[in-house]
Amino acid sequence: MAILTLPHSASARIANEAILETAIAVTTDRLSVVLRTNTGGSDSRTGEDYSNVSLTQLRRYAGEVYSMAWDAAIGLDERENNESETHRIATGGKLLDLIVYPQNLPNAPPEGWIELRPDLTCICSHDSITGWVTSDSSAGGSGRQYASTEGQGVGGLQEHVNAVNAERGLKGLEPLEALHVDDWPDGAEVTGDPNVVFLEDEDAFEKIQMGAPPKKGEEEDGLNGLVGPGGTPIPPSSLYSSVCVGGTFDGMHYGHRKLLTLAISSVQPIEGTLLIGVTRDEMLTSKSFSEAIPPLEDRIAGVLDFIGNLAPGMKNRIRCVPISDEYGPPGQPPDSQVYPGLVNDFDALVLSHETLPTGRKLNNYREEVLGLKPLKLLCTQRTEPHGMSSTALRRMRSKK
């Protein structure tokens, strides 16, 4: 059984994805996915808060979980070279018996009923979602606030499983194991870092605190009269003067296009600039199917063609350069000539959650070594990472 939380932030979605992939990797027959709706709180690691949950939200995310499971299974097929008889979902083989149980959904059984199923063998989740309190006033609870409460015992995944096993023992059922996520993603815990903002979150603008507070009337008028779709003012704090983004951009798949679109949307109009770094060929030799990666010139041409059609008015404010080191221009000293003609005046970096650890390392390097201010890390959750990836495209090209 996997325990997820109904997400209200990109961080919570990333956490759910990690739990689901871990559970699918060890499941040989049936996987029950419990979708909790009460795992938020002011101290939630993923930045979740309590909120009213509608039936529409439950239905919608239940469908998303099935899509996530399909993509995760595709990833397992790729890693195992389709040799496993268990996870051949992508090739028309055995389909995993997956059932999603959104809590509070009409006619769905409670979590406690699933935990007492005789065929259940383990529970996969994370301490930030599960929890157990031993006081008389509150027999059980979920979320980080229950992980360790003075005078009420301790909580977390293992403690939750221990409590479930105590009840299973009374009914003569076999005990369950706690399955932890070994590689907990960095993007699943972003609280406490003011420089990380997930662009898809509804409250992203409120989390961005850049420069002085807006002057009176700026909230209503937007930035120099700039308004978004439907006349919605665009807050000045959501736009930056010098934005950078980097990657291999092999094949310009839809994930690349999403990343570049978010980068374009983060640049101040009229005077803001965007730098796009494209990894040099010599840095890509260790990648899978590296022989199928187009040369640097072709990849740069693909980026410029897409950008030229997406934002033709920014032609003179966009620069695309080859990069040959881990951090690129944002990691260079102010007087560096490694990238001639470029000034390290960047204030924001657009990246996917999978590269967030590198973005944080870059910020530490800027502060501790270069004496520069940290960048605002404008992060996006990478969706369908297995089905929509450069590796998948190169694999298809190599089979031709």
PDB file of C-alpha atoms in Angstrom, residues 63-296:
ATOM      1  CA  GLY A  63      -6.976  10.138 -12.498  1.00  0.00           C
ATOM      2  CA  GLU A  64      -3.568  11.802 -12.314  1.00  0.00           C
ATOM      3  CA  VAL A  65      -2.301   9.050 -10.012  1.00  0.00           C
ATOM      4  CA  TYR A  66      -3.164   6.416 -12.613  1.00  0.00           C
ATOM      5  CA  SER A  67      -1.257   8.462 -15.231  1.00  0.00           C
ATOM      6  CA  MET A  68       1.723   8.822 -12.872  1.00  0.00           C
ATOM      7  CA  ALA A  69       1.726   5.062 -12.303  1.00  0.00           C
ATOM      8  CA  TRP A  70       1.771   4.376 -16.023  1.00  0.00           C
ATOM      9  CA  ASP A  71       4.747   6.720 -16.532  1.00  0.00           C
ATOM     10  CA  ALA A  72       6.588   5.199 -13.558  1.00  0.00           C
ATOM     11  CA  ALA A  73       6.088   1.728 -15.011  1.00  0.00           C
ATOM     12  CA  ILE A  74       7.512   2.906 -18.333  1.00  0.00           C
ATOM     13  CA  GLY A  75      10.587   4.068 -16.445  1.00  0.00           C
ATOM     14  CA  LEU A  76      10.976   0.662 -14.817  1.00  0.00           C
ATOM     15  CA  ASP A  77      10.714  -1.003 -18.206  1.00  0.00           C
ATOM     16  CA  GLU A  78      13.485   1.229 -19.521  1.00  0.00           C
ATOM     17  CA  ARG A  79      15.799   0.588 -16.578  1.00  0.00           C
ATOM     18  CA  GLU A  80      15.261  -3.156 -16.731  1.00  0.00           C
ATOM     19  CA  ASN A  81      15.536  -3.307 -20.536  1.00  0.00           C
ATOM     20  CA  ASN A  82      12.119  -5.004 -20.621  1.00  0.00           C
ATOM     21  CA  GLU A  83      13.562  -8.157 -19.024  1.00  0.00           C
ATOM     22  CA  SER A  84      11.183  -8.108 -16.060  1.00  0.00           C
ATOM     23  CA  GLU A  85       7.968 -10.081 -16.390  1.00  0.00           C
ATOM     24  CA  THR A  86       6.423  -7.956 -13.641  1.00  0.00           C
ATOM     25  CA  HIS A  87       6.477  -4.453 -15.080  1.00  0.00           C
ATOM     26  CA  ARG A  88       5.852  -4.936 -18.786  1.00  0.00           C
ATOM     27  CA  ILE A  89       3.091  -2.360 -18.851  1.00  0.00           C
ATOM     28  CA  ALA A  90       4.580  -0.395 -21.742  1.00  0.00           C
ATOM     29  CA  THR A  91       4.940  -3.494 -23.953  1.00  0.00           C
ATOM     30  CA  GLY A  92       1.467  -4.919 -23.532  1.00  0.00           C
ATOM     31  CA  GLY A  93       2.357  -7.483 -20.883  1.00  0.00           C
ATOM     32  CA  LYS A  94       1.058  -7.899 -17.354  1.00  0.00           C
ATOM     33  CA  LEU A  95      -0.802  -4.900 -15.972  1.00  0.00           C
ATOM     34  CA  LEU A  96      -0.222  -4.080 -12.317  1.00  0.00           C
ATOM     35  CA  ASP A  97      -3.411  -4.380 -10.241  1.00  0.00           C
ATOM     36  CA  LEU A  98      -3.529  -0.737  -9.133  1.00  0.00           C
ATOM     37  CA  ILE A  99      -6.446   0.685  -7.111  1.00  0.00           C
ATOM     38  CA  VAL A 100      -6.567   4.323  -5.968  1.00  0.00           C
ATOM     39  CA  TYR A 101      -8.586   5.040  -2.822  1.00  0.00           C
ATOM     40  CA  PRO A 102      -9.214   8.791  -2.398  1.00  0.00           C
ATOM     41  CA  GLN A 103     -10.242   9.282   1.229  1.00  0.00           C
ATOM     42  CA  ASN A 104     -13.604  11.064   1.654  1.00  0.00           C
ATOM     43  CA  LEU A 105     -14.648   9.939  -1.829  1.00  0.00           C
ATOM     44  CA  PRO A 106     -18.269   8.754  -1.738  1.00  0.00           C
ATOM     45  CA  ASN A 107     -18.531   4.968  -1.293  1.00  0.00           C
ATOM     46  CA  ALA A 108     -14.750   4.461  -0.986  1.00  0.00           C
ATOM     47  CA  PRO A 109     -13.568   2.392   2.020  1.00  0.00           C
ATOM     48  CA  PRO A 110     -11.544   4.057   4.793  1.00  0.00           C
ATOM     49  CA  GLU A 111      -7.802   3.644   5.060  1.00  0.00           C
ATOM     50  CA  GLY A 112      -8.202   1.407   8.101  1.00  0.00           C
ATOM     51  CA  TRP A 113     -10.121  -1.187   6.064  1.00  0.00           C
ATOM     52  CA  ILE A 114      -7.313  -1.405   3.486  1.00  0.00           C
ATOM     53  CA  GLU A 115      -4.663  -1.758   6.187  1.00  0.00           C
ATOM     54  CA  LEU A 116      -6.423  -4.872   7.490  1.00  0.00           C
ATOM     55  CA  ARG A 117      -6.496  -6.699   4.167  1.00  0.00           C
ATOM     56  CA  PRO A 118      -4.956 -10.185   4.556  1.00  0.00           C
ATOM     57  CA  ASP A 119      -2.979  -9.866   1.283  1.00  0.00           C
ATOM     58  CA  LEU A 120      -1.267  -6.605   2.292  1.00  0.00           C
ATOM     59  CA  THR A 121       2.489  -6.951   2.938  1.00  0.00           C
ATOM     60  CA  CYS A 122       3.920  -3.439   3.329  1.00  0.00           C
ATOM     61  CA  ILE A 123       3.132   0.277   3.527  1.00  0.00           C
ATOM     62  CA  CYS A 124       5.180   2.774   1.508  1.00  0.00           C
ATOM     63  CA  SER A 125       5.108   6.468   2.370  1.00  0.00           C
ATOM     64  CA  HIS A 126       7.154   9.166   4.104  1.00  0.00           C
ATOM     65  CA  ASP A 127       7.388  10.574   7.617  1.00  0.00           C
ATOM     66  CA  SER A 128       6.008  13.904   6.352  1.00  0.00           C
ATOM     67  CA  ILE A 129       2.741  12.200   5.379  1.00  0.00           C
ATOM     68  CA  THR A 130       2.211   9.392   7.887  1.00  0.00           C
ATOM     69  CA  GLY A 131       2.262   9.701  11.637  1.00  0.00           C
ATOM     70  CA  TRP A 132       0.825   8.309  14.844  1.00  0.00           C
ATOM     71  CA  VAL A 133       0.070  10.007  18.167  1.00  0.00           C
ATOM     72  CA  THR A 134      -0.338   7.923  21.317  1.00  0.00           C
ATOM     73  CA  SER A 135      -2.295  10.318  23.538  1.00  0.00           C
ATOM     74  CA  ASP A 136      -5.886   9.575  24.558  1.00  0.00           C
ATOM     75  CA  SER A 137      -7.120  12.860  23.104  1.00  0.00           C
ATOM     76  CA  SER A 138      -5.817  12.082  19.624  1.00  0.00           C
ATOM     77  CA  ALA A 139      -5.495   8.424  18.734  1.00  0.00           C
ATOM     78  CA  GLY A 140      -3.921   8.988  15.334  1.00  0.00           C
ATOM     79  CA  GLY A 141      -2.758  11.688  13.019  1.00  0.00           C
ATOM     80  CA  SER A 142      -0.923  12.472   9.848  1.00  0.00           C
ATOM     81  CA  GLY A 143       1.524  15.053   8.646  1.00  0.00           C
ATOM     82  CA  ARG A 144       4.813  16.378   9.954  1.00  0.00           C
ATOM     83  CA  GLN A 145       3.169  17.859  13.033  1.00  0.00           C
ATOM     84  CA  TYR A 146       2.677  14.302  14.312  1.00  0.00           C
ATOM     85  CA  ALA A 147       6.226  13.130  13.651  1.00  0.00           C
ATOM     86  CA  SER A 148       7.429  13.995  17.146  1.00  0.00           C
ATOM     87  CA  THR A 149       5.103  15.527  19.742  1.00  0.00           C
ATOM     88  CA  GLU A 150       6.341  15.974  23.310  1.00  0.00           C
ATOM     89  CA  GLY A 151       4.237  13.986  25.753  1.00  0.00           C
ATOM     90  CA  GLN A 152       2.385  12.195  22.969  1.00  0.00           C
ATOM     91  CA  GLY A 153       4.951   9.722  21.725  1.00  0.00           C
ATOM     92  CA  VAL A 154       6.622   9.776  18.331  1.00  0.00           C
ATOM     93  CA  GLY A 155       5.312   9.404  14.817  1.00  0.00           C
ATOM     94  CA  GLY A 156       6.359   8.708  11.258  1.00  0.00           C
ATOM     95  CA  LEU A 157       6.078   5.841   8.815  1.00  0.00           C
ATOM     96  CA  GLN A 158       7.608   3.167  11.045  1.00  0.00           C
ATOM     97  CA  GLU A 159       5.499   4.207  14.031  1.00  0.00           C
ATOM     98  CA  HIS A 160       2.394   4.196  11.875  1.00  0.00           C
ATOM     99  CA  VAL A 161       3.152   0.688  10.625  1.00  0.00           C
ATOM    100  CA  ASN A 162       3.813  -0.458  14.203  1.00  0.00           C
ATOM    101  CA  ALA A 163       0.371   0.794  15.234  1.00  0.00           C
ATOM    102  CA  VAL A 164      -1.263  -0.936  12.265  1.00  0.00           C
ATOM    103  CA  ASN A 165       0.577  -4.161  13.085  1.00  0.00           C
ATOM    104  CA  ALA A 166      -0.719  -4.051  16.649  1.00  0.00           C
ATOM    105  CA  GLU A 167      -4.283  -4.082  15.321  1.00  0.00           C
ATOM    106  CA  ARG A 168      -3.474  -6.712  12.679  1.00  0.00           C
ATOM    107  CA  GLY A 169      -2.038  -8.915  15.410  1.00  0.00           C
ATOM    108  CA  LEU A 170      -5.339  -8.830  17.312  1.00  0.00           C
ATOM    109  CA  LYS A 171      -7.029 -10.166  14.184  1.00  0.00           C
ATOM    110  CA  GLY A 172      -4.463 -12.868  13.533  1.00  0.00           C
ATOM    111  CA  LEU A 173      -3.029 -11.159  10.446  1.00  0.00           C
ATOM    112  CA  GLU A 174       0.623 -11.129   9.340  1.00  0.00           C
ATOM    113  CA  PRO A 175       2.595  -7.964  10.237  1.00  0.00           C
ATOM    114  CA  LEU A 176       3.455  -5.374   7.600  1.00  0.00           C
ATOM    115  CA  GLU A 177       6.801  -3.866   6.699  1.00  0.00           C
ATOM    116  CA  ALA A 178       7.541  -0.140   6.377  1.00  0.00           C
ATOM    117  CA  LEU A 179       8.911   0.730   2.941  1.00  0.00           C
ATOM    118  CA  HIS A 180      10.816   4.015   2.967  1.00  0.00           C
ATOM    119  CA  VAL A 181      11.802   6.058  -0.081  1.00  0.00           C
ATOM    120  CA  ASP A 182      15.594   5.795  -0.187  1.00  0.00           C
ATOM    121  CA  ASP A 183      16.171   8.687  -2.566  1.00  0.00           C
ATOM    122  CA  TRP A 184      13.834  11.379  -1.244  1.00  0.00           C
ATOM    123  CA  PRO A 185      13.768  14.161  -3.880  1.00  0.00           C
ATOM    124  CA  ASP A 186      15.133  17.570  -2.993  1.00  0.00           C
ATOM    125  CA  GLY A 187      12.092  19.261  -4.497  1.00  0.00           C
ATOM    126  CA  ALA A 188       9.784  17.522  -2.035  1.00  0.00           C
ATOM    127  CA  GLU A 189      11.073  19.658   0.848  1.00  0.00           C
ATOM    128  CA  VAL A 190      11.386  23.346   0.027  1.00  0.00           C
ATOM    129  CA  THR A 191      10.190  25.044   3.196  1.00  0.00           C
ATOM    130  CA  GLY A 192      12.825  27.256   4.768  1.00  0.00           C
ATOM    131  CA  ASP A 193      14.509  28.171   1.464  1.00  0.00           C
ATOM    132  CA  PRO A 194      13.271  31.617   0.372  1.00  0.00           C
ATOM    133  CA  ASN A 195      15.100  31.300  -2.942  1.00  0.00           C
ATOM    134  CA  VAL A 196      13.057  28.345  -4.244  1.00  0.00           C
ATOM    135  CA  VAL A 197       9.745  29.090  -5.957  1.00  0.00           C
ATOM    136  CA  PHE A 198       7.604  26.594  -7.857  1.00  0.00           C
ATOM    137  CA  LEU A 199       6.132  28.508 -10.749  1.00  0.00           C
ATOM    138  CA  GLU A 200       3.009  26.343 -11.022  1.00  0.00           C
ATOM    139  CA  ASP A 201       1.914  26.978  -7.416  1.00  0.00           C
ATOM    140  CA  GLU A 202      -1.048  29.295  -7.009  1.00  0.00           C
ATOM    141  CA  ASP A 203       0.759  31.286  -4.312  1.00  0.00           C
ATOM    142  CA  ALA A 204       4.072  31.501  -6.192  1.00  0.00           C
ATOM    143  CA  PHE A 205       3.894  35.291  -6.465  1.00  0.00           C
ATOM    144  CA  GLU A 206       3.356  35.650  -2.729  1.00  0.00           C
ATOM    145  CA  LYS A 207       6.446  33.505  -2.041  1.00  0.00           C
ATOM    146  CA  ILE A 208       8.649  35.707  -4.197  1.00  0.00           C
ATOM    147  CA  GLN A 209      10.069  38.596  -2.181  1.00  0.00           C
ATOM    148  CA  MET A 210      12.332  40.568  -4.488  1.00  0.00           C
ATOM    149  CA  GLY A 211      13.633  44.032  -3.672  1.00  0.00           C
ATOM    150  CA  ALA A 212      11.552  46.649  -1.930  1.00  0.00           C
ATOM    151  CA  PRO A 213       7.823  46.212  -1.331  1.00  0.00           C
ATOM    152  CA  PRO A 214       5.697  47.383  -4.257  1.00  0.00           C
ATOM    153  CA  LYS A 215       4.669  51.005  -4.200  1.00  0.00           C
ATOM    154  CA  LYS A 216       1.100  52.019  -3.637  1.00  0.00           C
ATOM    155  CA  GLY A 217      -0.990  51.138  -6.646  1.00  0.00           C
ATOM    156  CA  GLU A 218       1.532  48.683  -8.152  1.00  0.00           C
ATOM    157  CA  GLU A 219      -0.623  45.711  -7.203  1.00  0.00           C
ATOM    158  CA  GLU A 220      -3.511  47.166  -9.172  1.00  0.00           C
ATOM    159  CA  ASP A 221      -1.572  48.528 -12.111  1.00  0.00           C
ATOM    160  CA  GLY A 222       0.891  45.663 -12.617  1.00  0.00           C
ATOM    161  CA  LEU A 223       4.373  46.493 -13.965  1.00  0.00           C
ATOM    162  CA  ASN A 224       4.225  49.728 -15.970  1.00  0.00           C
ATOM    163  CA  GLY A 225       0.659  48.930 -16.929  1.00  0.00           C
ATOM    164  CA  LEU A 226       1.417  45.302 -17.882  1.00  0.00           C
ATOM    165  CA  VAL A 227      -1.541  42.980 -17.463  1.00  0.00           C
ATOM    166  CA  GLY A 228      -1.997  39.301 -18.062  1.00  0.00           C
ATOM    167  CA  PRO A 229      -4.813  37.283 -19.644  1.00  0.00           C
ATOM    168  CA  GLY A 230      -8.248  38.622 -18.826  1.00  0.00           C
ATOM    169  CA  GLY A 231      -6.818  41.891 -17.553  1.00  0.00           C
ATOM    170  CA  THR A 232      -5.146  40.346 -14.504  1.00  0.00           C
ATOM    171  CA  PRO A 233      -2.273  42.567 -13.233  1.00  0.00           C
ATOM    172  CA  ILE A 234       1.158  40.920 -13.296  1.00  0.00           C
ATOM    173  CA  PRO A 235       2.989  41.538  -9.995  1.00  0.00           C
ATOM    174  CA  PRO A 236       6.469  43.065 -10.400  1.00  0.00           C
ATOM    175  CA  SER A 237       7.879  40.383  -8.084  1.00  0.00           C
ATOM    176  CA  SER A 238       7.111  37.672 -10.644  1.00  0.00           C
ATOM    177  CA  LEU A 239       9.435  39.086 -13.325  1.00  0.00           C
ATOM    178  CA  TYR A 240      13.225  39.407 -13.414  1.00  0.00           C
ATOM    179  CA  SER A 241      15.752  41.574 -15.215  1.00  0.00           C
ATOM    180  CA  SER A 242      18.341  38.886 -16.051  1.00  0.00           C
ATOM    181  CA  VAL A 243      17.092  35.306 -16.294  1.00  0.00           C
ATOM    182  CA  CYS A 244      19.098  32.227 -17.232  1.00  0.00           C
ATOM    183  CA  VAL A 245      18.215  28.648 -18.130  1.00  0.00           C
ATOM    184  CA  GLY A 246      20.361  25.757 -19.291  1.00  0.00           C
ATOM    185  CA  GLY A 247      20.237  22.224 -20.611  1.00  0.00           C
ATOM    186  CA  THR A 248      21.184  19.767 -23.322  1.00  0.00           C
ATOM    187  CA  PHE A 249      18.041  20.497 -25.371  1.00  0.00           C
ATOM    188  CA  ASP A 250      18.376  17.255 -27.264  1.00  0.00           C
ATOM    189  CA  GLY A 251      15.375  16.812 -29.535  1.00  0.00           C
ATOM    190  CA  MET A 252      13.507  19.829 -28.123  1.00  0.00           C
ATOM    191  CA  HIS A 253      10.820  17.599 -26.630  1.00  0.00           C
ATOM    192  CA  TYR A 254       7.796  19.037 -24.841  1.00  0.00           C
ATOM    193  CA  GLY A 255       9.597  19.178 -21.504  1.00  0.00           C
ATOM    194  CA  HIS A 256      12.217  21.487 -23.053  1.00  0.00           C
ATOM    195  CA  ARG A 257       9.472  23.642 -24.541  1.00  0.00           C
ATOM    196  CA  LYS A 258       7.738  23.908 -21.186  1.00  0.00           C
ATOM    197  CA  LEU A 259      10.995  24.971 -19.496  1.00  0.00           C
ATOM    198  CA  LEU A 260      11.752  27.628 -22.113  1.00  0.00           C
ATOM    199  CA  THR A 261       8.174  28.921 -21.996  1.00  0.00           C
ATOM    200  CA  LEU A 262       8.431  29.413 -18.249  1.00  0.00           C
ATOM    201  CA  ALA A 263      11.787  31.165 -18.706  1.00  0.00           C
ATOM    202  CA  ILE A 264      10.307  33.559 -21.274  1.00  0.00           C
ATOM    203  CA  SER A 265       7.379  34.311 -18.961  1.00  0.00           C
ATOM    204  CA  SER A 266       9.772  35.253 -16.126  1.00  0.00           C
ATOM    205  CA  VAL A 267      11.628  38.024 -17.995  1.00  0.00           C
ATOM    206  CA  GLN A 268      10.755  41.678 -17.497  1.00  0.00           C
ATOM    207  CA  PRO A 269       9.346  43.251 -20.696  1.00  0.00           C
ATOM    208  CA  ILE A 270      11.241  45.925 -22.641  1.00  0.00           C
ATOM    209  CA  GLU A 271      14.602  45.666 -20.817  1.00  0.00           C
ATOM    210  CA  GLY A 272      14.789  42.153 -19.303  1.00  0.00           C
ATOM    211  CA  THR A 273      17.169  39.620 -20.850  1.00  0.00           C
ATOM    212  CA  LEU A 274      17.313  35.827 -21.129  1.00  0.00           C
ATOM    213  CA  LEU A 275      20.448  33.706 -21.397  1.00  0.00           C
ATOM    214  CA  ILE A 276      20.053  30.118 -22.646  1.00  0.00           C
ATOM    215  CA  GLY A 277      23.004  27.813 -22.023  1.00  0.00           C
ATOM    216  CA  VAL A 278      23.345  24.696 -24.207  1.00  0.00           C
ATOM    217  CA  THR A 279      25.701  21.932 -23.069  1.00  0.00           C
ATOM    218  CA  ARG A 280      28.713  21.279 -25.326  1.00  0.00           C
ATOM    219  CA  ASP A 281      29.098  17.900 -27.035  1.00  0.00           C
ATOM    220  CA  GLU A 282      32.145  16.845 -24.997  1.00  0.00           C
ATOM    221  CA  MET A 283      30.120  17.008 -21.755  1.00  0.00           C
ATOM    222  CA  LEU A 284      27.525  14.512 -23.008  1.00  0.00           C
ATOM    223  CA  THR A 285      29.618  11.431 -23.802  1.00  0.00           C
ATOM    224  CA  SER A 286      28.510   9.587 -20.629  1.00  0.00           C
ATOM    225  CA  LYS A 287      24.796   9.906 -21.378  1.00  0.00           C
ATOM    226  CA  SER A 288      22.792   6.894 -22.553  1.00  0.00           C
ATOM    227  CA  PHE A 289      22.727   6.631 -26.352  1.00  0.00           C
ATOM    228  CA  SER A 290      25.090   9.618 -26.535  1.00  0.00           C
ATOM    229  CA  GLU A 291      25.895   8.719 -30.129  1.00  0.00           C
ATOM    230  CA  ALA A 292      22.318   9.732 -31.014  1.00  0.00           C
ATOM    231  CA  ILE A 293      22.640  13.231 -29.550  1.00  0.00           C
ATOM    232  CA  PRO A 294      22.632  15.880 -32.304  1.00  0.00           C
ATOM    233  CA  PRO A 295      25.702  18.155 -32.506  1.00  0.00           C
ATOM    234  CA  LEU A 296      25.804  21.415 -30.565  1.00  0.00           C
TER     235      LEU A 296
END
